[in-house]
Coordinates of C-alpha atoms and ligand atoms in Angstrom, one line a residue:
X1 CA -1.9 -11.8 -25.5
X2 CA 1.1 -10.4 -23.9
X3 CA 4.2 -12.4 -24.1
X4 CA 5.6 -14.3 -20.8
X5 CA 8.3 -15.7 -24.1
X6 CA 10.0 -12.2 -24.9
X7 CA 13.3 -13.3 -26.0
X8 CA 15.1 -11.7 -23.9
X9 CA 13.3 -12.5 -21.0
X10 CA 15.9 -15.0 -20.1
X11 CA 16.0 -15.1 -16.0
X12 CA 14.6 -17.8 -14.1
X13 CA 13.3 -17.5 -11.2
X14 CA 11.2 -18.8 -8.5
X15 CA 8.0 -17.4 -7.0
X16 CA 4.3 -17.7 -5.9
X17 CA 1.0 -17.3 -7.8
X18 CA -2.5 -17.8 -7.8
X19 CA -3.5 -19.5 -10.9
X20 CA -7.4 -18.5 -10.6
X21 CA -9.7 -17.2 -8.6
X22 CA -9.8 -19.5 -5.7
X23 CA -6.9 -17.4 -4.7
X24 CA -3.9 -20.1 -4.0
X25 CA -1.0 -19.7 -3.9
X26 CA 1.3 -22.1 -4.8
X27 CA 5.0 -22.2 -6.5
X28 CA 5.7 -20.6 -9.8
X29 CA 9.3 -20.4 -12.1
X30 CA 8.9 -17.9 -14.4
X31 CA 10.9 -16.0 -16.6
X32 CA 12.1 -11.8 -16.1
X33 CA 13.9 -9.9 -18.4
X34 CA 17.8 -9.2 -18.5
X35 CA 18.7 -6.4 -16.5
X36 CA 18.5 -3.8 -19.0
X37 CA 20.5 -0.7 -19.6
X38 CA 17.8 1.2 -17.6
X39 CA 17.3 -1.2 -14.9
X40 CA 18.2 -2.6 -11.8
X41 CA 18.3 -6.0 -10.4
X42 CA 17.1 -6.7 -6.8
X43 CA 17.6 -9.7 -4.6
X44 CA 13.8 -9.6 -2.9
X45 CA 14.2 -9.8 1.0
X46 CA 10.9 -9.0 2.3
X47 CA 7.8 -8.5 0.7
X48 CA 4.6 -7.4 2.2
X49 CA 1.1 -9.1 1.8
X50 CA -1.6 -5.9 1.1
X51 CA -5.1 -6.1 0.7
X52 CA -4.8 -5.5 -2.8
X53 CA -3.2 -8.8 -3.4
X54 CA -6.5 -10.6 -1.8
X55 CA -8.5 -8.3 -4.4
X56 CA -6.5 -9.8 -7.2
X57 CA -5.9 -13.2 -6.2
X58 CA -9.7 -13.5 -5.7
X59 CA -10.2 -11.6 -8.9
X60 CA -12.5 -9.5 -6.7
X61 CA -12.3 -6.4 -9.6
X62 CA -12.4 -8.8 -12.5
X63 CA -9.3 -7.1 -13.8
X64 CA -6.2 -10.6 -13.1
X65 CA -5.0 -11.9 -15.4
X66 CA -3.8 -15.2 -14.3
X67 CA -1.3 -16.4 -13.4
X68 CA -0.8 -13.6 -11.0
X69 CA 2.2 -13.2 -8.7
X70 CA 1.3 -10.6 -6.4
X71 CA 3.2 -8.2 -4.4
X72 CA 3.7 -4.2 -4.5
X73 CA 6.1 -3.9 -0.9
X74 CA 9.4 -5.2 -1.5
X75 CA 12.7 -4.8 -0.1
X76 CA 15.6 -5.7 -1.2
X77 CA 19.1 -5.1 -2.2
X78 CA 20.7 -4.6 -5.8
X79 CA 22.7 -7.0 -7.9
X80 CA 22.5 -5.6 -10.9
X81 CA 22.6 -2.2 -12.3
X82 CA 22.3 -1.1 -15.9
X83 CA 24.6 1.7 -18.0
X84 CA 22.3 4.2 -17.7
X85 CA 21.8 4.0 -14.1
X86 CA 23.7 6.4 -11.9
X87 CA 22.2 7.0 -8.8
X88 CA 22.0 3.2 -7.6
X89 CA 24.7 0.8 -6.6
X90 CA 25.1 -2.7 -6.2
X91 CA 24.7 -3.2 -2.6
X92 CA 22.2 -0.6 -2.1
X93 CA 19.2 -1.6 -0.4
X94 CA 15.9 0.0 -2.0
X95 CA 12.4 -0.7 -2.2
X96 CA 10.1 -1.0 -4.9
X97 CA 5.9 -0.3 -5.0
X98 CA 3.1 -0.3 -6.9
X99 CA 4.6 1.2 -9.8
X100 CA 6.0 -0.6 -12.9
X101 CA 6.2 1.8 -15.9
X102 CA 4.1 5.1 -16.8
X103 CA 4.1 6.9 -20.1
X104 CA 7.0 9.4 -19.5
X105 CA 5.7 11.6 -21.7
X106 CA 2.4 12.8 -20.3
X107 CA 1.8 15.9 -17.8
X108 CA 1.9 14.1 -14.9
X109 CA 4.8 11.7 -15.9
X110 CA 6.8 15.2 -16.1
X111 CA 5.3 16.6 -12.9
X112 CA 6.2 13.9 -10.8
X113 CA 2.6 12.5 -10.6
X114 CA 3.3 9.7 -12.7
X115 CA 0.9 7.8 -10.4
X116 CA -1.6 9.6 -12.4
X117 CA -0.5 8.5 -15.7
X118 CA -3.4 6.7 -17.7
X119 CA -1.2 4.5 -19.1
X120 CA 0.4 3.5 -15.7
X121 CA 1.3 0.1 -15.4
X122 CA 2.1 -2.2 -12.3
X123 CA 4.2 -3.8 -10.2
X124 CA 2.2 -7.1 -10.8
X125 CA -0.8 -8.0 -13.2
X126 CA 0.7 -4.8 -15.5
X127 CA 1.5 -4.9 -19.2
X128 CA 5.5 -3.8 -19.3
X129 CA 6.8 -1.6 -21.9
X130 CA 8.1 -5.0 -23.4
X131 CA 4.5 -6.4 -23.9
X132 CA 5.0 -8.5 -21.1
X133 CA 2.7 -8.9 -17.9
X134 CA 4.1 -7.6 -14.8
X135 CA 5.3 -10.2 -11.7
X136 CA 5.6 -8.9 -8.3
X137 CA 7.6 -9.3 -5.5
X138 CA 6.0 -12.8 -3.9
X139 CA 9.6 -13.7 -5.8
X140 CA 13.0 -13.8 -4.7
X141 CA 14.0 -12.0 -7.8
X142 CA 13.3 -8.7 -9.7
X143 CA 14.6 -6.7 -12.3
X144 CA 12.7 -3.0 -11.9
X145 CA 13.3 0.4 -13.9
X146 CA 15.2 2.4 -12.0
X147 CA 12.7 5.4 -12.2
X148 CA 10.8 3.0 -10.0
X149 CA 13.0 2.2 -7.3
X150 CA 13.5 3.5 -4.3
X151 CA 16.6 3.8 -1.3
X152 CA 15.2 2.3 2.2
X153 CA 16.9 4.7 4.7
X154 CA 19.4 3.1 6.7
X155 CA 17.8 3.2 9.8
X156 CA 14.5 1.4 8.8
X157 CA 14.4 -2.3 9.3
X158 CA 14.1 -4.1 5.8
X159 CA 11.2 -6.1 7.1
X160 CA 9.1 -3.8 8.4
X161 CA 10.1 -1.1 6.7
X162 CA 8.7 -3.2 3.3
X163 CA 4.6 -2.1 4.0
X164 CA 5.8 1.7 3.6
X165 CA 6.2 0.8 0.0
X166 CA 2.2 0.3 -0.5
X167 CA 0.7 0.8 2.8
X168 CA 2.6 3.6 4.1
X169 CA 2.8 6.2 0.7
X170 CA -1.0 5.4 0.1
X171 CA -1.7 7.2 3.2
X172 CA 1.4 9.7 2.8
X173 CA 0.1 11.2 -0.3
X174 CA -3.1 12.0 0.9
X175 CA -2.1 13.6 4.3
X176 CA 0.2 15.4 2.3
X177 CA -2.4 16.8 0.1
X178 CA -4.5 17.7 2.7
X179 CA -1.7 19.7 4.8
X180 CA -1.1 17.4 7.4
X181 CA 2.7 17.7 6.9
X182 CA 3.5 20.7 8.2
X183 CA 0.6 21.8 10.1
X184 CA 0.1 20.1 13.4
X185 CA -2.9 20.4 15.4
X186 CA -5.4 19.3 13.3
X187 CA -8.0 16.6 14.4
X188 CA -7.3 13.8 11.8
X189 CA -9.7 10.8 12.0
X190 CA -8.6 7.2 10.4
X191 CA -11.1 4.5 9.1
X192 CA -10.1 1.1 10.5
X193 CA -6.7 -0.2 11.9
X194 CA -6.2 -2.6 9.5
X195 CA -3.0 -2.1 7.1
X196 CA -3.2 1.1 5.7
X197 CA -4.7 2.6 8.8
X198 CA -2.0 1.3 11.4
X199 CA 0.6 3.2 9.3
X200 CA -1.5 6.0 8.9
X201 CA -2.2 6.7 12.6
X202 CA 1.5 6.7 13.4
X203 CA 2.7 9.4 10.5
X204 CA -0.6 11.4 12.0
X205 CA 0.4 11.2 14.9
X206 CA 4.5 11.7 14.1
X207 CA 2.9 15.0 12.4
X208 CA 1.9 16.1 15.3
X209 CA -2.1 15.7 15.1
X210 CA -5.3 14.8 17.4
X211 CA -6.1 11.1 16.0
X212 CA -9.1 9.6 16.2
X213 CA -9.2 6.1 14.8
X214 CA -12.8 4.9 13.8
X215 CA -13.0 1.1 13.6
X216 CA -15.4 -1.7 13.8
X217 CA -13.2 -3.8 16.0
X218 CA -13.7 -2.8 19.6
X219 CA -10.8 -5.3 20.8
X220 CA -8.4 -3.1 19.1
X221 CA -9.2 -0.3 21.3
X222 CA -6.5 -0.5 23.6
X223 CA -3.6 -1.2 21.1
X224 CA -4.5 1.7 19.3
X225 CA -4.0 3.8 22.0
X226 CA -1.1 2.3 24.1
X227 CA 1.1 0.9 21.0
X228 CA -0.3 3.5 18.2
X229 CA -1.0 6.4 20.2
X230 CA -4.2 7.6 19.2
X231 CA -5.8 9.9 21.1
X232 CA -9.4 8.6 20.7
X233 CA -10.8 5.2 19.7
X234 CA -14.8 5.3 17.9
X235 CA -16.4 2.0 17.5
X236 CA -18.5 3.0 14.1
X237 CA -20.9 0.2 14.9
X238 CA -22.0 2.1 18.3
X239 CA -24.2 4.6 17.3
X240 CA -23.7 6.9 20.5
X241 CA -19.8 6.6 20.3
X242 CA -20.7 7.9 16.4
X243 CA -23.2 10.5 17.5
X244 CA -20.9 12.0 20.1
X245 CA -18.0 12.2 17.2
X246 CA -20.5 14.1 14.8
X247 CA -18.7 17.4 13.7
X248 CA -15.2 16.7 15.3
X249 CA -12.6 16.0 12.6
X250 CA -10.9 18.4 9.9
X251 CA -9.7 15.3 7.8
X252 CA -10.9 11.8 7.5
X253 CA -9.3 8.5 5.7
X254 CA -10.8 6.0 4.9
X255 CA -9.1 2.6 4.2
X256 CA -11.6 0.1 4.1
X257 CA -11.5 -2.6 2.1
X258 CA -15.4 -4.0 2.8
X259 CA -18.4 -2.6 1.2
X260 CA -19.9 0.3 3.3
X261 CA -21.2 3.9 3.4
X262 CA -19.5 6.9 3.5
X263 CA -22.4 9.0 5.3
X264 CA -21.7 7.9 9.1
X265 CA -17.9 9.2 8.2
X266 CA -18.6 12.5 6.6
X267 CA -20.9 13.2 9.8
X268 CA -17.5 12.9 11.7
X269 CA -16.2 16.0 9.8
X270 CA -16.4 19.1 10.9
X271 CA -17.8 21.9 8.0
X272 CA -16.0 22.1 5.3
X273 CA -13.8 18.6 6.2
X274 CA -12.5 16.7 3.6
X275 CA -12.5 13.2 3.7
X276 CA -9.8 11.1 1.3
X277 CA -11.1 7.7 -0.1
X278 CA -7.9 5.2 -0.7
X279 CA -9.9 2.0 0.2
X280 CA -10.9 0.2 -2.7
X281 CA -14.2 -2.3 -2.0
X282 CA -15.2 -3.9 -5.1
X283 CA -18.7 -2.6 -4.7
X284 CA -19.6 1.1 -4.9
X285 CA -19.9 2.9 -1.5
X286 CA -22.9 5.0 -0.6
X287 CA -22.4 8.5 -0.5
X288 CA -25.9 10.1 0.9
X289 CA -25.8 13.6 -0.5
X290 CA -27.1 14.7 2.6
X291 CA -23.8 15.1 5.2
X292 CA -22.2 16.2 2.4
X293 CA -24.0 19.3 1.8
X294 CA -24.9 19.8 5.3
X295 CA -21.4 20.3 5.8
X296 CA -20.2 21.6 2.9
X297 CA -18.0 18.5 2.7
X298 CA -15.5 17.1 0.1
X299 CA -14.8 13.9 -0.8
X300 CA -11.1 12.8 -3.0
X301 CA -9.4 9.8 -4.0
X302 CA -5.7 8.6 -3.8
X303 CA -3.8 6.0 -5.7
X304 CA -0.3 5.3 -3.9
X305 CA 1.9 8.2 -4.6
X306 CA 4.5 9.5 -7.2
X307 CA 8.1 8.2 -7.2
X308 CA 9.5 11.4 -5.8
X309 CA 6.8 11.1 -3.0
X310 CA 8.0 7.8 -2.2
X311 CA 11.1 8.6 -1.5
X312 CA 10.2 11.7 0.4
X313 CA 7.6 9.4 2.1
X314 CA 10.7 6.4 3.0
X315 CA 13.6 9.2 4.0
X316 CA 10.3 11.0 6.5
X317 CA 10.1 7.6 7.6
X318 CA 13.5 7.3 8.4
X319 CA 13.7 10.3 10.1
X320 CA 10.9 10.0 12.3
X321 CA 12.1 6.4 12.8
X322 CA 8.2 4.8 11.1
X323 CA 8.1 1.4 10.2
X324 CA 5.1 -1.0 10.0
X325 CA 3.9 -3.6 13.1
X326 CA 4.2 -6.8 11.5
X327 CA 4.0 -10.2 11.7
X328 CA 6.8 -12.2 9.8
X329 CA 5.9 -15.5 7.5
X330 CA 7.7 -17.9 5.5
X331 CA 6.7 -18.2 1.6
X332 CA 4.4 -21.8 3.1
X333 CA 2.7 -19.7 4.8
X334 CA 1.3 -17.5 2.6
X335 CA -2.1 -18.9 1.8
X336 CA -2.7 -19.0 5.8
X337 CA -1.8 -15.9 5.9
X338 CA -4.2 -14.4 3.0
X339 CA -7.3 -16.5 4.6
X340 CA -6.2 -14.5 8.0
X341 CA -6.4 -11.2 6.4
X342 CA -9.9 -12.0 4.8
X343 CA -11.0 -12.5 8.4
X344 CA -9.7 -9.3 9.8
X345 CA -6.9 -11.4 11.6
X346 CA -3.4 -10.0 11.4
X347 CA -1.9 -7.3 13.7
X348 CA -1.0 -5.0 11.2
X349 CA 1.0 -6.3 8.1
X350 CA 2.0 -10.2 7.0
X351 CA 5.3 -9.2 5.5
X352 CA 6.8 -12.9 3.6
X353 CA 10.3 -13.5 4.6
X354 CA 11.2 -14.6 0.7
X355 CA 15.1 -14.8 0.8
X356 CA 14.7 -16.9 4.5
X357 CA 16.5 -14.4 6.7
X358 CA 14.6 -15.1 9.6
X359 CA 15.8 -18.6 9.4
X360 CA 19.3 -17.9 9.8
Ligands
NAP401 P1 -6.4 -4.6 5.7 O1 -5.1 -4.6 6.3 O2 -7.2 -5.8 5.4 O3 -7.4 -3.5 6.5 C1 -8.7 -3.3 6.2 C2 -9.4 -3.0 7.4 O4 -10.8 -2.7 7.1 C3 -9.5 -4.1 8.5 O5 -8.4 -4.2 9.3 C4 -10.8 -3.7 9.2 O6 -10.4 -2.7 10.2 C5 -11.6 -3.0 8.2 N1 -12.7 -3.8 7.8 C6 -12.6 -5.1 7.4 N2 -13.9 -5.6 7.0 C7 -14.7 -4.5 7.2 C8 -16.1 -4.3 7.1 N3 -16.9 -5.3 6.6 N4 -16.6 -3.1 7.4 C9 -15.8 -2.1 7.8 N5 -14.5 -2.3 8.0 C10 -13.9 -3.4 7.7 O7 -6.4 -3.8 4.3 P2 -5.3 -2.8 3.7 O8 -4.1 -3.5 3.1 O9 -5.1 -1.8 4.7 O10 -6.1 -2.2 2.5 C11 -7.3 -1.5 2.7 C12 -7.9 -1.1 1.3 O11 -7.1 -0.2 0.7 C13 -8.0 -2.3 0.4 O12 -9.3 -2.2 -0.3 C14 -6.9 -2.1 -0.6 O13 -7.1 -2.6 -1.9 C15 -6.9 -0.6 -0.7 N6 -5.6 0.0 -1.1 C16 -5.7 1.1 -1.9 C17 -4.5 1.7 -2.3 C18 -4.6 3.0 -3.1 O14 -3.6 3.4 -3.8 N7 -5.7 3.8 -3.0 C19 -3.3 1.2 -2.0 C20 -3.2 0.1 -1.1 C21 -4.4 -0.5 -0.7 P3 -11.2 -2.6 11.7 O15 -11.1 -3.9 12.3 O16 -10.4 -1.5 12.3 O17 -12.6 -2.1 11.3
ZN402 ZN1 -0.9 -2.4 -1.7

């Protein structure tokens, strides 16, 4: 059993977990580890409520390990910093994701695709180097490796800039990958407006592409448009609206977090259209072989991005002036706020307003 009694794990500090698989959250001192020589302590101001913290709090995968305190999209600002540290200060306000610890050692760990590491460990419900399991950032203190830390660009509200962390490099990576950065024009279709997809269709459209969001929520329609700025809105219930889409997109992404088939999407796709799965339902998805050789279709995968992503992904952000549409909580809030993102109910991102600036 990994050790929450590592000696030097000597830092109290208060937080929120979910104890089993009911999924509430209540209050939780724990211990961290002193700020060691490769570390950096953070003050957590904001941190963002993702659908993979439902997943785990529910134990929808079967993979928490209880207590969990979730969280992978904090902000904050250092207090600490460790010997070997030199290119963060204390003051410095930075960001940390998904990513706890990876191997170092490994091909991708020294290709700066660490994310790939199969010994990659997490922000939260993660085994540390230490032996220790891994607390996130529904905590108003953390102490992070610094090869896991990113700076928040000036510009970007800490708030709303906190989804990039999760959200916003989950769909960065993949749009990368698939050329979207640097080659506008493309017709780029998104899977739902939840989250993920809300981020998504701004950097789409911020690349310069045609963006057709696909959703089954008809009311968000006009938001999509008028706030978002997509270009074209497909209700994936309506089989006409889907029918009339058939062959029209050159990339798809799908961010769904429900159960559901993949052969509707890869229809959307024009030949030889990819289409990137980063949703992560606990059940398998369909895929019909059918649209996919019709079209001589590919599907791929994404999990978050690498460090150096990150940060190319937060200083983009900065530049093109992207943040996240959220809606600010206090820490009492949050198990209202998880039952409103099981229900599709939350315009685009719960972000928890740990250190109480809001109240000032
Ligand atoms: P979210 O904010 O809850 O958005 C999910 C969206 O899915 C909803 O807004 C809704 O959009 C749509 N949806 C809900 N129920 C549906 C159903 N029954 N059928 C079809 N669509 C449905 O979630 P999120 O935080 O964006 O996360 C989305 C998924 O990505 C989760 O599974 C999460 O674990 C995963 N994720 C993966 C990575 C990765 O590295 N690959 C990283 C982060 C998150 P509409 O109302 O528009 O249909
Ligand atoms: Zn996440």
């Amino acid at each position: 059993m990994a050790l929450q009694s590592t000696p030097n794990h000597t830092q109290t500090v208060a937080g929120w977990a979910a104890h089993d698989s009911s999924g509430k959250i209540v209050p939780f001192i724990f211990k961290r580890r002193e700020n060691g020589v490769n570390d950096v302590t953070i003050k957590v101001m904001y941190c963002g409520i993702c659908h993979t913290d439902l997943h785990h709090v529910k134990n929808d995968w079967g993979i928490t390990m209880y207590p969990v305190v979730p969280g992978h999209e904090i902000t904050g600002v250092i207090t600490k910093v460790g010997s070997n540290v030199k290119n963060f200060k204390i003051g410095n306000r930075v960001g940390v994701g998904c990513l706890a610890a990876s191997c170092l050692e490994c091909e991708f760990c020294k290709n700066s695709q660490e994310n790939y590491c199969d010994q990659i460990q997490f922000t939260y419900n993660g085994i540390f180097w230490d032996g220790s399991i891994t607390y996130g950032g529904y905590s108003n203190m953390l102490v992070a490796d610094h090869r896991y830390v990113v700076r928040v660009p000036d510009n970007l509200r800490m708030d709303a800039a906190a989804p990039l962390l999760c959200a916003g490099i989950t769909v960065f990576s993949p749009m990368k990958d698939c050329q979207l950065l640097d080659s506008p024009g493309k017709k780029v279709g998104i899977v739902d407006l939840g989250g993920l997809g809300h981020v998504a269709v701004k950097m789409a459209k911020a690349f310069g592409h045609h963006v057709t969001v696909i959703s089954t929520s008809p009311s968000k329609e006009i938001e999509a448009k008028q706030r978002l700025g997509a270009d074209w809105f497909i209700v994936s219930t309506d089989d006409e609206q889907m029918q009339r889409g058939k062959r029209t997109l050159d990339v798809i992404l799908d961010t769904v977090s429900a159960h559901h088939s993949l052969g509707p999407i890869l229809e959307l796709l024009k030949v030889n259209g990819t289409l990137a799965v980063v949703g992560a339902p606990s059940r398998p998805m369909e895929l019909p072989s059918f649209p996919l050789i019709f079209g001589k279709r590919a599907v791929r995968g994404s999990m978050t991005g690498s460090m150096e992503e990150t940060q190319e992904m937060m200083d983009v952000c900065g530049k093109l002036n992207i943040t996240c549409d959220i809606e600010l909580i206090q820490p009492d809030q949050i198990n209202e706020a998880l039952d409103r993102l099981a229900r599709n109910d939350v315009r685009y991102r719960f972000v928890i307003d740990i250190a109480g600036n809001s109240k000032l």
